[in-house]
CSV table of C-alpha atoms in Angstrom, one decimal:
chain,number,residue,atom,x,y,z
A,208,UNK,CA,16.0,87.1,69.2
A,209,UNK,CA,16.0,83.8,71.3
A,210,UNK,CA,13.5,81.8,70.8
A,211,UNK,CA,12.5,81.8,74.2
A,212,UNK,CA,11.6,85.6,74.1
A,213,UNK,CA,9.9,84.7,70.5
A,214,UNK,CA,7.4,82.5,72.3
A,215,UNK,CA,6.7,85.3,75.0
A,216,UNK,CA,5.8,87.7,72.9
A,217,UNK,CA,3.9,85.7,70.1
A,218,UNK,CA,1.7,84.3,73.6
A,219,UNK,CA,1.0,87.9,74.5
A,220,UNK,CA,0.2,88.9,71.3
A,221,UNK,CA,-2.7,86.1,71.2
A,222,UNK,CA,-3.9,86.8,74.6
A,223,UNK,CA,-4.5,90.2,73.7
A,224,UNK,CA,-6.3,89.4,70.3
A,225,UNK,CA,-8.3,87.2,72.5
A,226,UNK,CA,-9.2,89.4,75.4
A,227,UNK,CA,-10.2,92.5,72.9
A,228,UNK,CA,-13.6,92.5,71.5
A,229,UNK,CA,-14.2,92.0,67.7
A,230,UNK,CA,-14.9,95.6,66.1
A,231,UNK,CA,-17.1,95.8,63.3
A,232,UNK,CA,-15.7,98.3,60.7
A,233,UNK,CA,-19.0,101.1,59.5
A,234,UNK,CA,-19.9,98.9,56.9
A,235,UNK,CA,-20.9,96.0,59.0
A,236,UNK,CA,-22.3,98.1,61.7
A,237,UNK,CA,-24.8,99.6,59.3
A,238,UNK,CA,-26.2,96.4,57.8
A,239,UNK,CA,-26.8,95.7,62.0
A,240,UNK,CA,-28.4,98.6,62.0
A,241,UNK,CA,-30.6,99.2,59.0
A,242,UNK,CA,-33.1,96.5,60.0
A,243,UNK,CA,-34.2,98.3,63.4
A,244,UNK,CA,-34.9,101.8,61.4
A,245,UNK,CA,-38.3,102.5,60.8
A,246,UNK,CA,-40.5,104.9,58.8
A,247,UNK,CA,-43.0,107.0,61.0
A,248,UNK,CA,-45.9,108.7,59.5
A,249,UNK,CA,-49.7,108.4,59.6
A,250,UNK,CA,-52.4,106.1,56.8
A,251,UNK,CA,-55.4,108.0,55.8
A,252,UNK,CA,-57.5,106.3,53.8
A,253,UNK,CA,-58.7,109.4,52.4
A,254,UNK,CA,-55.3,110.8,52.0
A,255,UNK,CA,-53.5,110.8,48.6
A,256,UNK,CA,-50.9,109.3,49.0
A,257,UNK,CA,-52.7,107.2,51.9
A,258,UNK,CA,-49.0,106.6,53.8
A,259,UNK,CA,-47.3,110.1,54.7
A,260,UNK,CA,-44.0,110.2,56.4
A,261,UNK,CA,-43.2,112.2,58.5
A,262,UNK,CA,-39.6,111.4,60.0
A,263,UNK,CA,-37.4,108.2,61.2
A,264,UNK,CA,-37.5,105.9,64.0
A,265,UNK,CA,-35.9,103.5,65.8
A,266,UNK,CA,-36.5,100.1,67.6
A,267,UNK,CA,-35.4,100.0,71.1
A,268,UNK,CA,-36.4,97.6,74.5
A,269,UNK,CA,-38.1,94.2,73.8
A,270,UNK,CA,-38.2,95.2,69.5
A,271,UNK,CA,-41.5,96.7,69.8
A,272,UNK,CA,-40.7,100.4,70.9
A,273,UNK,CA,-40.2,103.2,68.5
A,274,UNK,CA,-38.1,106.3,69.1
A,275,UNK,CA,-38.6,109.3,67.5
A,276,UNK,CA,-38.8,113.1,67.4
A,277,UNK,CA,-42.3,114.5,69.6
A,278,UNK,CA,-42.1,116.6,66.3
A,279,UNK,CA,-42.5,114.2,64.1
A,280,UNK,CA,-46.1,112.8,65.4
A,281,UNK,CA,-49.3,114.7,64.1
A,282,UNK,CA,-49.9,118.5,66.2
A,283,UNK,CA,-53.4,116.7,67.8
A,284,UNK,CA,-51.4,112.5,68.7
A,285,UNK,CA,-52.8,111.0,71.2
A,286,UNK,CA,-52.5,107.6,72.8
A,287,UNK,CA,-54.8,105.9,71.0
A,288,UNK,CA,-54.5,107.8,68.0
A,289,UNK,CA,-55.8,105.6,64.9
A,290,UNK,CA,-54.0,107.5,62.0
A,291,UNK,CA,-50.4,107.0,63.1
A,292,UNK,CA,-48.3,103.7,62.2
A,293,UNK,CA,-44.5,102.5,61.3
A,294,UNK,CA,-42.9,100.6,58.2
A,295,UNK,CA,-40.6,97.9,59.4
A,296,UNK,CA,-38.7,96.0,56.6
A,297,UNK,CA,-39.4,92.1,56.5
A,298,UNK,CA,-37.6,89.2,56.0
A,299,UNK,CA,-37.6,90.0,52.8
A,300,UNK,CA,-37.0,93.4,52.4
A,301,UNK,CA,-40.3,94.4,52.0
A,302,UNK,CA,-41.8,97.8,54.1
A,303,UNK,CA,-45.0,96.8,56.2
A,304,UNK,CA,-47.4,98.9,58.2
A,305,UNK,CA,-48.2,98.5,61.6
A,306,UNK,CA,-50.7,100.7,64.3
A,307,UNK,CA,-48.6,102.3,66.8
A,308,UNK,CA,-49.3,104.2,70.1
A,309,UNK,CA,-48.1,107.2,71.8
A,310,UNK,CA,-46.5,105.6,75.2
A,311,UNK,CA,-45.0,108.5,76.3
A,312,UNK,CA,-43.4,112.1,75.1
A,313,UNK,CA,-41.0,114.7,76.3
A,314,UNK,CA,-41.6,117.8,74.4
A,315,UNK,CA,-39.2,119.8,76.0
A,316,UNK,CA,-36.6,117.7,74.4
A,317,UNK,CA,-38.4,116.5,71.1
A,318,UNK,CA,-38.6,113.2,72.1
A,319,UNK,CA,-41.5,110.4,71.9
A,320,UNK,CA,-41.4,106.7,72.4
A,321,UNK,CA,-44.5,104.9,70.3
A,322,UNK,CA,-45.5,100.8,70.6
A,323,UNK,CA,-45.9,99.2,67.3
A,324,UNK,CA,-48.4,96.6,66.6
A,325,UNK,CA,-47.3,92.6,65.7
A,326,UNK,CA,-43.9,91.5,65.9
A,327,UNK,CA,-41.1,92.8,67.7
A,328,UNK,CA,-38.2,93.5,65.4
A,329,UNK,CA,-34.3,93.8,66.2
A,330,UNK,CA,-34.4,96.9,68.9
A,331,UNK,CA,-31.0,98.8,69.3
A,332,UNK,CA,-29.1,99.3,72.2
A,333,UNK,CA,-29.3,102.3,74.0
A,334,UNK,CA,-25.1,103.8,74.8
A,335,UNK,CA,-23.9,106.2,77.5
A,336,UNK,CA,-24.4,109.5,75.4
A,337,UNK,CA,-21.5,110.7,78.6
A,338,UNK,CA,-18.9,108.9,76.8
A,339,UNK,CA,-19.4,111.2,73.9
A,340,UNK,CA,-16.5,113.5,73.3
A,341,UNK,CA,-15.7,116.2,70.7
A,342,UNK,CA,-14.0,115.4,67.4
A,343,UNK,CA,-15.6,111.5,67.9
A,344,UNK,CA,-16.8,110.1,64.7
A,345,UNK,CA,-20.5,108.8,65.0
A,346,UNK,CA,-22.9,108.2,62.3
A,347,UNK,CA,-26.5,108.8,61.6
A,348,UNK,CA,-29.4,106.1,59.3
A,349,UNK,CA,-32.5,107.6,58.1
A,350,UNK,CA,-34.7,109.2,55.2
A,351,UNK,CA,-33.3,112.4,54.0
A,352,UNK,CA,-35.7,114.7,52.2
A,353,UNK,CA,-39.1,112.1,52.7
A,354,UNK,CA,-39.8,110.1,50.2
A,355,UNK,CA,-38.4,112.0,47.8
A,356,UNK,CA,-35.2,109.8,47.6
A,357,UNK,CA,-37.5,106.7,48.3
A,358,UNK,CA,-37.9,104.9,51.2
A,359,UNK,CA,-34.7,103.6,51.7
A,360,UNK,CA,-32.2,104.0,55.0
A,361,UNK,CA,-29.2,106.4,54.4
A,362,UNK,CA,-26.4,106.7,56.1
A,363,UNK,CA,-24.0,109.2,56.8
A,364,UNK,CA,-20.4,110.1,59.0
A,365,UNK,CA,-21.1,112.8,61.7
A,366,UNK,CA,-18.0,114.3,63.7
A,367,UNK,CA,-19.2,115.6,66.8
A,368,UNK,CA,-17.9,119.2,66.3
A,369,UNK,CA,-19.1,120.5,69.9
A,370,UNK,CA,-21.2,119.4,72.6
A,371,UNK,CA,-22.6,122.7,73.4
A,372,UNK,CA,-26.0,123.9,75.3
A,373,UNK,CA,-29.7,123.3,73.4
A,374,UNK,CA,-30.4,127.4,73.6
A,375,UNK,CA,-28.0,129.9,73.1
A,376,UNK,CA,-28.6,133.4,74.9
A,377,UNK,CA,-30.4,135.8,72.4
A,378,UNK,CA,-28.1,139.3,71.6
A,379,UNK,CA,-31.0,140.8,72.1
A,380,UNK,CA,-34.7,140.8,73.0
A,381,UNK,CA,-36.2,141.5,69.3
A,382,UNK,CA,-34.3,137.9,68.3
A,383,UNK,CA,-36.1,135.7,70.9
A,384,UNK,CA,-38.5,133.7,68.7
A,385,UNK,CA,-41.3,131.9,70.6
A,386,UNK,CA,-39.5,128.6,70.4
A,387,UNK,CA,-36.6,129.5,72.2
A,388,UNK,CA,-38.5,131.1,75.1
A,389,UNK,CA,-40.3,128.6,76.2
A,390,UNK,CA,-36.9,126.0,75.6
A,391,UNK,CA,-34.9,128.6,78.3
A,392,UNK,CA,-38.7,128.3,80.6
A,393,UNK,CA,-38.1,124.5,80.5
A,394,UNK,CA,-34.8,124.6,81.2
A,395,UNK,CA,-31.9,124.0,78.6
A,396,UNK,CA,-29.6,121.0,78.0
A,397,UNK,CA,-26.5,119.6,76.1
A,398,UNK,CA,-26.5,118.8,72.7
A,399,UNK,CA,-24.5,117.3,69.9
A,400,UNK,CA,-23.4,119.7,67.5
A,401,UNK,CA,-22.6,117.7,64.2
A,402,UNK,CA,-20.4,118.5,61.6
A,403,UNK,CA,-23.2,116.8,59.0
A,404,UNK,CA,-26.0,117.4,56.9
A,405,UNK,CA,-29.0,116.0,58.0
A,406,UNK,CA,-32.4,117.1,56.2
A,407,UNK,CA,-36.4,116.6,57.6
A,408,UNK,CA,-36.5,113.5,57.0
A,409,UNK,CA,-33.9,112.3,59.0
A,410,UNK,CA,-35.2,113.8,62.5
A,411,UNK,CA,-35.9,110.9,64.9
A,412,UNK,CA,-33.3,108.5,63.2
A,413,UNK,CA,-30.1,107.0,65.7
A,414,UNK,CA,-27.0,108.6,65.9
A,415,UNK,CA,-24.6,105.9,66.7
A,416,UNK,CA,-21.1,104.4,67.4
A,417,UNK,CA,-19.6,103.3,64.1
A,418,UNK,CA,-18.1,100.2,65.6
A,419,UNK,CA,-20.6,98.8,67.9
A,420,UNK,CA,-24.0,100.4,66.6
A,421,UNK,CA,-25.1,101.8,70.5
A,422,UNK,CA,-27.6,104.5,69.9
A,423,UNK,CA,-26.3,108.1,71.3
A,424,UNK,CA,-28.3,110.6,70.0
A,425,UNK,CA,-31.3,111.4,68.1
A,426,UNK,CA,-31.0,113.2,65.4
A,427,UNK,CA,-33.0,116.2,65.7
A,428,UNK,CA,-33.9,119.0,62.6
A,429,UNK,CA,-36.9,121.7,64.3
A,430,UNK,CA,-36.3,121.9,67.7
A,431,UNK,CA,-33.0,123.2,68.2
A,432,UNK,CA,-32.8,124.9,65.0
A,433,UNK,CA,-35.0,126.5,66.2
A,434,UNK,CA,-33.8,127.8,69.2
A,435,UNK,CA,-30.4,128.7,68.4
A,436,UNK,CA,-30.6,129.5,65.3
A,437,UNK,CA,-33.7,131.8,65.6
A,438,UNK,CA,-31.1,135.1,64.6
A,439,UNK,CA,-30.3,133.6,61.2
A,440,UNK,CA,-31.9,134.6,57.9
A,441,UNK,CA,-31.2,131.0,56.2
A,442,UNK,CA,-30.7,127.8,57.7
A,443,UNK,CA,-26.9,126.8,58.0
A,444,UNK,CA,-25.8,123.0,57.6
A,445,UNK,CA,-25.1,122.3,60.6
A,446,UNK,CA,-27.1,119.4,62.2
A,447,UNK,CA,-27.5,118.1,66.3
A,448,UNK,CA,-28.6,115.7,68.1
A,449,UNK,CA,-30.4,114.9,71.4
A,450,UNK,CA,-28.0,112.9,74.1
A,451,UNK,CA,-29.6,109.1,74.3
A,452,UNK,CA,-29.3,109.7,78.2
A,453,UNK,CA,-32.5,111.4,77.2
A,454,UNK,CA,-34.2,108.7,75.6
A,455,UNK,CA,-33.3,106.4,78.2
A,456,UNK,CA,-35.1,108.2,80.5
A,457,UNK,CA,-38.3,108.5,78.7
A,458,UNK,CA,-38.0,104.9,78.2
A,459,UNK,CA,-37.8,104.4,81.8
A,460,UNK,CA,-40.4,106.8,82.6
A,461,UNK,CA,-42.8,105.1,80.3
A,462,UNK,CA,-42.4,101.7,82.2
């Protein structure tokens, strides 16, 4: 090859590796992401154990907004509701409590977005759930199964196996279950079916891009089980997630 041609191609090669962004590989992604996951639960003094969790968040906008499942918060929240508060990991690793607030919630689609007290931590940026296509490979951080496993983030690999409707038309009328009438009264919406398992303790925890570490979805474990799979006499494995065009606008509502 003359060495003419050599020096074309080696020149294009390097403009390339300059002009394409660096992508992270999962590994690095999660230890981006790990820091802005947050436990979500409510501190009784009277309670034993005092701390209860109750699902996963996630930091979003200026570090000190918290997004999680409208499931996850007590049956009776309120705005200025004294017994719930989030764990963020220090520094140092350690978990420490904060107050939060309810800013805003969107119970139609299981959503709520709380202010923590102190310190804004590393918030995560919210992605374009409308670049989400089937067979993509996402992942998912949170607390599987409470505290059971102890309070520390896991992650797991979700392939999108379909993006599919929230409620799925009952057979027939004996199978509609409470839930899922007032979901089709409020108006269904796309989901993300995964092919994962998720358990209770992951809903409200960030689906995200493996390689950048954009939120997509929120992972979600009452809601829509409940509404499409209402006709089943066991729970299947099969997990979903609520679209982060969703949380976006709660966020923006909530301004």
């Amino acid at each position: 090859m003359p060495d003419s041609i050599r020096r074309a191609l080696c020149g294009t090669a390097l403009l390339l590796m300059v002009a394409s962004p660096a992508r992270a590989d999962l590994a690095d992604t999660v230890a981006k992401v790990k820091p802005s996951v947050v436990l979500v639960g409510t501190y009784l003094a009277t309670d034993s154990p005092r701390f209860r969790l109750r699902g996963t968040g996630f930091l979003v906008g200026q570090g000190n907004e918290v997004v999680t499942n409208a499931h996850v918060l007590p049956a009776e929240a309120t705005a200025n509701d004294p017994a719930l508060v989030v764990q963020v990991r220090t520094a140092t690793g350690q978990w420490q409590m904060r107050e939060a607030t309810l800013l805003a919630r969107d119970n139609p689609r299981d959503l709520a977005l709380l202010r923590m007290a102190g310190q804004p931590g590393p918030a995560l940026a919210v992605g374009d759930s409308a670049t989400v296509r089937e067979g993509q490979e996402l992942a998912f951080t949170g607390f599987p199964i409470g505290g059971v496993l102890g309070f520390s983030p896991v992650t797991h690999r979700a392939l999108v196996a379909s993006i599919t409707e929230a409620v799925l038309p009952s057979p027939s009328a004996d199978r509609l279950q409470p839930q899922a009438i007032r979901s089709l009264r409020d108006g269904s919406f796309t989901i993300f079916q995964l092919d994962a398992t998720a358990y209770p303790g992951n809903s409200g925890g960030p689906l995200f891009h493996p390689q950048t570490g954009e939120v997509m979805g929120v992972i979600n474990m009452v809601l829509v089980k409940g509404t499409r799979e209402a006709a089943l006499s066991a729970p299947s494995g099969i997990s979903y997630a609520i679209p982060s065009v969703h949380v976006k606008k709660l966020m923006e509502r909530a301004k």
